[in-house]
């Protein structure tokens, strides 16, 4: 694969980092710490490994780095079960390592965003351990959701809620009471009606802000507040979470007061720190509630992530997103992959409708071609974009991991019926050689396919047709072109069926999602294309599954 590119004037990432509104059009790179870089040869990525690779991220052209959890944790859910919010898990390093990473990132013009997990703690958190040990009536039980059971002897759960990971959302302790966990039993939900919970998290925010972080990605931001009385679902079912109904355990209006209080704290700090919500809501209009001017800054666009590679569907979700964000003055966000879903190079290699966790490799050449095109489309849209580590290398999911190699806790909870997130979490390759292709010196915690040697950073650097160089070029063009990034609208242009075409100032983007080449006007000078584009007599022939950027200047 190749692309055409005419170099723009250089732009400084560090200059953008000084802008007070940097987050409105930021490109934010997600690092999954255990799979990015290993500094000590134990096969597990760590903070020092990330720190040594920061120059790569600066040169890639991103504005900020979001780190998935690295807190002290028993790892029952890969770090999303936090035992101590003010400590680094030894597998990732120390607080001194975190401090060095934050300082080095700032020196390179990069911002650091850390994960925050406020919906639940680990069952090894000191509060929960004491609540269980002290028994019924312990004041610490009020900081979680402990309840007596139903039935003659309290043998039934307090209500009919089910865990997102399957089975009842309640677990019974030895003294007979039950506690709520919307995820794994090792992840008891906090009771956000208790003032001590709010006090603790405001203190945690200040701890990390004082360390110098630039923001927080809020895990399960829609889940903190539950409906009063914890009512039964009744005729509802879990599937309606992504339909038109709001569940009594998700997206309650009371959660917004929490974020208004948090915003007051954040605004005390200089440098325009930000909040990013992981908020699964029924509609983008509900998502917009989280990013009102006195609440959070951004919210992930899961509707876009789950949209098929189809022009009509994409245009629909783009329009709905921009329309929903405009009244609250928040930027749209766009994302194609993360640590919980199948990489888009594999999703797009398979027929649509299979969901976001896919078990087959599909047509890998087709998937990569579509992934490259989808990336250019995403980066051309107004707002902020998220990149998941390794997607800039065109990495597919590793779908053929042996059962004995799998590590996803959900896989073992589901008796092998679910939990295939390992495929998108395999450590990324840096070099052609070595036991882990440059990830570290002692192998990797998940096995890497041998074909990844030629997908490594080393193999792709300097190859104008590589996916890595496509990303580097796209991010450079995005910084240089005033029509890209910030803004809240696109001007749709007439286009053949299966094609998206829009204008933003002097910039035009055309994305052909169809299976055949199409002819479109040549809108000016080609800035970048995800595949070969031929121009004849004022027209352009755009191949199937290809996106082109033009400038009319």
XYZ file of C-alpha atoms in Angstrom:
553
model
C 0.000 0.000 0.000
C 1.136 3.554 -0.599
C -0.075 7.092 -0.405
C 0.677 10.474 -1.924
C 1.820 13.270 0.322
C 2.909 16.851 -0.135
C 4.726 18.086 2.964
C 3.050 20.862 4.954
C 4.940 23.461 6.886
C 6.144 21.964 10.170
C 4.132 22.617 13.320
C 5.238 22.299 16.912
C 3.552 19.793 19.184
C 4.930 21.659 22.187
C 3.394 24.933 20.979
C -0.005 23.292 20.831
C 0.537 21.897 24.317
C 0.610 25.473 25.634
C -2.855 26.299 24.295
C -5.569 26.549 26.923
C -8.012 24.704 24.675
C -5.565 22.023 23.535
C -8.049 19.242 24.299
C -10.651 20.396 21.775
C -8.747 18.940 18.822
C -6.189 16.789 20.645
C -5.009 13.422 19.387
C -4.693 11.252 22.491
C -2.747 7.994 22.468
C -3.853 5.183 24.770
C -1.078 3.183 26.403
C -1.964 -0.174 27.951
C 0.999 -0.300 30.370
C 1.531 -4.039 30.539
C 1.814 -4.250 26.742
C 3.732 -1.154 25.664
C 7.364 -1.547 26.761
C 9.166 -3.670 29.380
C 12.233 -2.078 31.005
C 13.344 -4.874 33.347
C 12.944 -8.042 31.285
C 10.183 -9.636 33.360
C 7.847 -9.895 30.343
C 5.466 -7.243 31.682
C 5.359 -3.644 30.507
C 6.036 -0.945 33.091
C 6.201 2.804 33.672
C 9.942 3.016 33.051
C 9.418 1.242 29.726
C 6.790 3.808 28.772
C 9.106 6.651 29.805
C 11.886 5.425 27.520
C 9.471 5.323 24.560
C 8.002 8.805 25.037
C 10.187 10.278 22.242
C 8.515 7.831 19.846
C 5.101 9.212 20.820
C 6.310 12.789 20.446
C 7.631 11.998 16.980
C 4.418 10.191 16.081
C 2.702 13.533 16.602
C 0.192 12.925 19.392
C -0.714 15.577 21.954
C -1.359 13.494 25.063
C -0.909 9.993 26.438
C -3.655 8.220 28.365
C -2.380 5.478 30.678
C -4.642 2.578 31.584
C -4.545 1.704 35.327
C -1.174 1.141 36.989
C -2.412 1.384 40.606
C -1.800 -1.215 43.301
C -4.188 -4.043 42.451
C -4.666 -7.813 42.805
C -5.303 -7.734 39.010
C -8.623 -9.562 39.164
C -9.686 -7.345 36.250
C -6.337 -6.273 34.808
C -5.956 -3.343 37.185
C -9.524 -2.063 37.123
C -9.833 -3.473 40.647
C -7.883 -0.901 42.652
C -6.617 -1.647 46.156
C -4.770 1.641 46.668
C -5.427 4.688 44.492
C -2.287 6.467 45.680
C 0.215 3.686 45.004
C 1.760 2.138 41.895
C 1.542 -1.631 41.578
C 5.049 -3.139 41.909
C 4.663 -4.856 38.535
C 4.636 -1.380 36.953
C 7.179 0.364 39.181
C 6.955 3.002 41.900
C 5.598 6.481 42.503
C 9.064 7.782 41.646
C 8.731 6.109 38.235
C 5.347 7.776 37.761
C 6.836 11.138 38.706
C 9.723 10.701 36.246
C 7.326 9.723 33.457
C 5.123 12.773 34.040
C 8.121 15.097 34.137
C 9.712 13.657 30.992
C 6.418 13.821 29.107
C 6.033 17.486 29.979
C 9.556 18.164 28.759
C 8.652 16.593 25.418
C 5.457 18.614 25.030
C 3.220 15.646 25.868
C 0.429 15.601 28.430
C -0.379 12.649 30.692
C -3.928 11.481 31.414
C -4.412 8.716 33.988
C -7.269 6.307 34.495
C -9.529 6.807 37.499
C -11.805 3.975 38.675
C -14.486 5.514 40.950
C -17.405 3.113 40.468
C -15.813 0.268 42.419
C -12.702 -0.718 44.317
C -10.908 -4.007 44.758
C -12.195 -6.356 47.420
C -8.659 -5.972 48.797
C -9.141 -2.238 49.387
C -8.685 -1.456 53.079
C -12.208 -0.073 53.399
C -13.798 -3.225 52.030
C -11.615 -5.635 53.973
C -12.524 -3.867 57.220
C -16.214 -3.701 56.246
C -16.299 -7.468 55.823
C -14.248 -8.175 58.955
C -16.290 -5.881 61.206
C -19.595 -7.444 60.192
C -23.162 -6.096 59.953
C -23.537 -2.621 61.374
C -19.981 -1.581 60.524
C -19.964 2.073 59.383
C -17.613 1.038 56.572
C -20.342 -1.132 55.054
C -22.255 2.057 54.285
C -19.444 3.070 51.904
C -20.424 0.119 49.717
C -23.832 -1.429 48.985
C -24.347 -4.105 51.623
C -27.897 -5.442 51.983
C -29.724 -8.327 53.637
C -30.942 -10.925 51.201
C -34.474 -11.891 50.256
C -36.126 -15.204 51.019
C -36.927 -16.902 54.309
C -33.304 -16.987 55.407
C -31.873 -14.201 53.254
C -30.627 -16.757 50.761
C -31.676 -14.765 47.679
C -29.936 -11.642 46.303
C -31.430 -8.271 47.341
C -32.616 -7.556 43.804
C -32.523 -9.025 40.304
C -29.601 -7.028 38.912
C -27.041 -8.929 36.884
C -23.319 -8.308 36.603
C -21.942 -6.982 33.333
C -19.595 -9.975 33.496
C -22.509 -12.419 33.887
C -24.396 -13.878 36.832
C -25.944 -12.023 39.784
C -24.580 -8.595 40.673
C -24.538 -9.662 44.330
C -22.219 -11.848 46.395
C -22.996 -13.107 49.889
C -20.440 -12.856 52.689
C -20.137 -15.328 55.565
C -22.317 -13.321 57.956
C -25.241 -13.512 55.516
C -25.293 -10.015 54.020
C -24.817 -9.386 50.320
C -22.756 -6.719 48.532
C -23.287 -5.208 45.095
C -20.767 -5.559 42.256
C -21.833 -4.559 38.761
C -18.668 -6.183 37.461
C -16.632 -8.999 39.046
C -17.212 -10.135 42.655
C -13.715 -8.795 43.347
C -14.965 -5.299 42.401
C -17.491 -4.103 45.008
C -19.359 -0.947 44.016
C -18.908 2.190 46.102
C -21.983 3.847 47.595
C -21.758 7.374 46.234
C -24.561 8.530 48.527
C -22.074 8.285 51.411
C -20.119 11.538 51.925
C -16.862 9.710 52.766
C -16.709 8.297 49.240
C -16.897 11.723 47.643
C -14.369 13.116 50.120
C -11.930 10.311 49.345
C -12.071 10.749 45.589
C -11.691 14.510 45.774
C -8.535 13.827 47.778
C -7.354 11.286 45.185
C -7.872 13.841 42.410
C -5.707 16.351 44.238
C -3.018 13.751 44.895
C -2.491 13.078 41.185
C -3.029 16.679 40.099
C -0.306 17.689 42.521
C 1.882 15.019 40.914
C 1.423 16.895 37.646
C -1.034 14.811 35.618
C -3.021 16.682 32.999
C -6.296 14.880 33.379
C -8.313 11.776 34.163
C -10.159 9.241 32.086
C -13.109 8.221 34.270
C -13.903 4.517 34.124
C -17.628 3.612 34.155
C -18.464 7.310 34.483
C -22.130 6.479 33.967
C -22.303 4.015 36.864
C -21.456 5.786 40.117
C -24.981 6.706 41.249
C -27.673 4.030 41.452
C -31.436 4.545 41.475
C -32.815 5.183 44.952
C -33.784 1.970 46.699
C -31.955 -0.214 44.158
C -35.218 -1.306 42.460
C -35.600 -4.541 40.515
C -35.178 -4.393 36.764
C -38.513 -6.094 36.337
C -39.349 -6.297 32.649
C -36.055 -4.627 31.643
C -33.070 -6.584 30.484
C -29.385 -5.800 30.140
C -29.583 -5.516 26.367
C -31.639 -2.341 26.658
C -28.618 -0.549 28.076
C -27.663 0.303 24.495
C -31.271 0.808 23.430
C -33.661 3.507 24.584
C -33.980 2.737 28.286
C -31.805 3.936 31.146
C -31.003 1.186 33.633
C -31.501 1.879 37.370
C -27.796 1.155 37.880
C -26.471 3.264 34.994
C -26.690 6.850 33.711
C -28.615 8.235 36.690
C -29.012 11.997 36.789
C -27.429 12.174 40.230
C -23.999 11.397 38.803
C -23.750 14.875 37.332
C -23.510 16.560 40.727
C -20.386 14.457 41.394
C -18.758 15.783 38.252
C -19.718 19.382 38.977
C -17.843 19.105 42.271
C -14.862 17.513 40.547
C -14.784 20.244 37.903
C -14.417 22.893 40.614
C -11.286 21.111 41.835
C -9.814 20.722 38.372
C -10.362 24.371 37.553
C -8.232 25.368 40.546
C -5.173 24.003 38.738
C -3.347 25.807 35.948
C -2.620 24.328 32.563
C -6.131 23.367 31.464
C -6.425 19.883 32.984
C -9.274 17.739 31.628
C -11.752 14.964 32.402
C -12.695 12.301 29.855
C -15.763 10.159 30.491
C -16.167 6.513 29.664
C -19.940 6.826 29.618
C -21.998 4.101 27.982
C -25.363 5.767 27.406
C -28.389 4.908 25.256
C -27.871 7.881 22.927
C -25.303 10.527 22.051
C -27.782 13.056 23.436
C -27.490 11.402 26.875
C -23.713 11.373 26.481
C -23.799 15.146 25.915
C -25.111 15.596 29.454
C -21.695 14.577 30.776
C -19.864 17.337 28.921
C -21.920 20.372 29.828
C -19.763 23.435 30.532
C -19.559 22.854 34.297
C -18.934 19.100 34.131
C -16.507 16.997 32.092
C -14.558 18.015 28.990
C -14.903 14.992 26.716
C -16.810 11.724 26.533
C -15.897 8.695 24.460
C -18.033 8.203 21.366
C -18.897 4.518 21.608
C -21.608 4.866 18.998
C -18.920 5.764 16.465
C -16.607 2.942 17.554
C -19.349 0.363 17.012
C -20.408 1.669 13.578
C -19.727 -0.506 10.532
C -17.532 0.606 7.622
C -20.546 1.913 5.726
C -20.997 5.427 4.352
C -24.651 5.829 5.297
C -24.203 4.551 8.841
C -21.070 6.617 9.377
C -22.692 9.809 8.139
C -25.616 9.209 10.468
C -23.493 8.813 13.598
C -21.242 11.741 12.615
C -24.255 14.037 12.200
C -25.887 12.878 15.446
C -22.640 13.316 17.367
C -21.936 16.827 16.114
C -25.550 17.894 16.663
C -25.548 16.533 20.225
C -22.263 18.169 21.232
C -22.951 21.575 19.692
C -25.529 22.805 22.274
C -23.223 22.046 25.220
C -20.142 23.498 23.531
C -18.111 20.304 23.859
C -15.896 18.777 21.180
C -16.884 15.515 19.574
C -14.555 12.582 20.109
C -13.752 9.783 17.685
C -12.225 6.400 18.432
C -11.822 3.144 16.494
C -10.075 0.797 18.960
C -9.255 0.377 22.639
C -8.168 -2.260 25.175
C -11.652 -3.806 25.431
C -12.620 -4.340 21.788
C -11.262 -6.128 18.742
C -8.825 -3.921 16.835
C -10.500 -2.235 13.901
C -8.076 -3.809 11.417
C -9.721 -7.118 12.368
C -13.281 -5.839 12.869
C -13.288 -4.398 9.361
C -11.831 -7.649 8.000
C -15.036 -9.448 8.980
C -18.683 -9.006 8.008
C -20.506 -6.298 9.979
C -22.838 -7.245 12.790
C -20.413 -9.444 14.729
C -20.052 -6.917 17.565
C -16.838 -5.527 18.999
C -15.279 -8.826 20.109
C -14.542 -11.006 17.095
C -13.026 -14.495 17.085
C -11.857 -14.759 13.469
C -9.041 -13.091 11.517
C -11.144 -12.494 8.405
C -9.590 -11.023 5.249
C -6.525 -9.317 6.745
C -5.573 -7.386 3.622
C -9.100 -5.996 3.343
C -9.168 -5.202 7.051
C -5.929 -3.242 6.920
C -7.002 -1.313 3.826
C -10.264 -0.322 5.521
C -8.515 0.455 8.809
C -6.134 2.873 7.087
C -9.024 4.566 5.309
C -11.080 4.710 8.512
C -8.189 6.360 10.335
C -7.913 9.177 7.795
C -11.674 9.682 7.971
C -11.558 9.838 11.782
C -8.655 12.295 11.832
C -10.460 14.579 9.375
C -13.500 15.033 11.617
C -13.891 18.030 13.935
C -12.994 17.361 17.538
C -10.584 15.076 19.377
C -9.358 11.650 18.257
C -8.069 8.660 20.225
C -5.460 6.193 19.032
C -4.953 2.822 20.709
C -1.361 1.639 20.946
C -0.295 -0.453 17.979
C -3.041 0.652 15.626
C -0.474 2.968 14.031
C 1.365 -0.234 13.057
C -1.764 -1.740 11.508
C -1.755 -4.516 14.092
C -4.608 -7.004 13.830
C -6.099 -8.804 16.797
C -4.358 -12.058 17.698
C -7.417 -14.295 17.444
C -5.687 -17.687 17.616
C -4.173 -17.552 21.112
C -4.082 -20.966 22.755
C -6.357 -21.417 25.755
C -3.333 -21.901 28.013
C -1.908 -18.528 26.911
C -5.004 -16.473 27.616
C -4.943 -14.022 30.524
C -8.223 -12.100 30.295
C -9.998 -12.674 33.637
C -13.351 -12.558 31.847
C -12.320 -15.579 29.789
C -11.988 -17.719 32.893
C -15.142 -16.370 34.522
C -17.108 -17.278 31.405
C -15.725 -20.801 31.070
C -14.200 -19.858 27.724
C -17.441 -18.452 26.309
C -16.401 -14.807 26.575
C -13.421 -12.668 27.469
C -11.372 -12.462 24.279
C -9.774 -9.103 25.036
C -6.302 -10.658 25.072
C -6.216 -10.393 21.289
C -5.990 -6.594 21.372
C -3.637 -6.568 24.382
C -0.700 -8.524 22.949
C 2.536 -6.497 23.485
C 3.444 -4.358 20.494
C 6.572 -5.030 18.396
C 9.372 -2.477 18.257
C 12.117 -4.319 16.364
C 12.461 -7.115 13.811
C 14.609 -9.247 16.124
C 14.584 -10.359 19.750
C 12.519 -12.674 21.906
C 9.721 -10.101 22.105
C 10.517 -7.923 19.069
C 11.941 -5.142 21.225
C 9.136 -5.117 23.790
C 11.693 -6.253 26.384
C 14.560 -8.655 26.926
C 12.678 -11.476 28.608
C 9.759 -12.467 26.409
C 6.223 -11.110 26.758
C 3.259 -11.930 28.968
C 1.191 -12.776 25.872
C 2.847 -14.466 22.859
C 3.406 -12.356 19.747
C 2.916 -13.857 16.284
C 6.140 -14.247 14.249
C 4.685 -12.167 11.399
C 4.713 -9.160 13.729
C 8.441 -8.737 13.065
C 7.550 -7.041 9.780
C 4.883 -4.939 11.491
C 7.370 -3.566 14.018
C 8.280 0.082 14.399
C 11.741 -0.698 13.035
C 10.395 -2.444 9.934
C 7.905 0.311 9.090
C 9.982 3.395 9.842
C 11.028 5.107 6.628
C 8.770 2.996 4.401
C 6.458 5.532 2.701
C 3.819 2.868 2.139
C 3.715 1.673 5.746
C 0.848 2.263 8.106
C 3.188 3.858 10.649
C 4.331 6.476 8.151
C 0.700 7.045 7.146
C -0.123 7.904 10.767
C 2.944 10.103 11.170
C 2.091 11.997 8.015
C -1.598 12.280 8.861
C -0.860 13.754 12.274
C 1.635 16.222 10.779
C -0.927 17.338 8.190
C -3.601 17.616 10.863
C -1.400 19.960 12.903
C -0.564 22.067 9.856
C -4.041 22.384 8.333
C -6.330 24.980 9.969
C -9.385 23.217 8.527
C -8.729 20.110 10.577
C -9.267 19.375 14.256
C -11.157 22.112 16.080
C -14.680 23.008 15.059
C -18.132 21.513 15.299
C -19.419 21.019 11.754
C -18.738 19.577 8.332
C -20.141 20.644 4.967
C -21.313 17.508 3.170
C -20.661 17.344 -0.563
C -22.496 15.364 -3.206
C -20.852 11.995 -3.679
C -21.500 8.590 -5.297
C -23.255 5.897 -3.314
C -20.978 4.393 -0.675
C -18.828 7.535 -0.497
C -18.542 10.205 2.184
C -17.323 13.620 1.038
C -17.145 16.763 3.128
C -15.461 20.143 3.185
C -13.955 21.983 6.133
C -12.663 25.353 5.036
C -9.922 24.727 2.462
C -9.806 21.021 3.302
C -11.806 18.244 1.604
C -12.058 14.610 2.693
C -13.437 11.803 0.509
C -13.853 8.286 1.928
C -14.931 5.444 -0.362
C -16.430 2.701 1.822
C -17.732 0.720 -1.134
C -16.318 -2.306 -2.858
C -15.589 -0.591 -6.205
C -13.505 2.337 -7.396
C -15.399 5.583 -7.884
C -14.779 8.794 -9.802
C -15.002 12.082 -7.915
C -13.872 15.628 -8.635
C -10.222 16.310 -7.901
C -10.792 18.959 -5.257
C -7.308 20.439 -5.362
C -3.887 19.305 -4.250
C -3.711 15.863 -2.640
C -2.393 16.097 0.879
C -2.629 12.415 1.741
C -4.367 9.235 0.650
C -4.596 5.807 2.240
C -4.123 4.123 -1.161
C -3.224 4.902 -4.771
C -5.336 7.664 -6.324
C -5.201 8.514 -10.039
C -6.132 11.984 -11.322
C -7.120 12.607 -14.958
C -8.662 15.730 -16.494
C -9.868 17.211 -13.215
C -11.308 13.983 -11.865
C -9.926 11.499 -9.365
C -10.336 7.736 -9.359
C -10.602 6.675 -5.718
C -10.173 2.924 -5.130
C -12.454 0.905 -2.886
C -11.847 1.347 0.852
C -9.700 4.429 0.398
C -9.754 7.899 1.941
C -8.222 10.996 0.318
C -7.403 14.405 1.776
C -7.244 17.459 -0.506
C -6.501 21.118 0.045
C -8.118 23.723 -2.168
C -5.584 26.391 -1.169
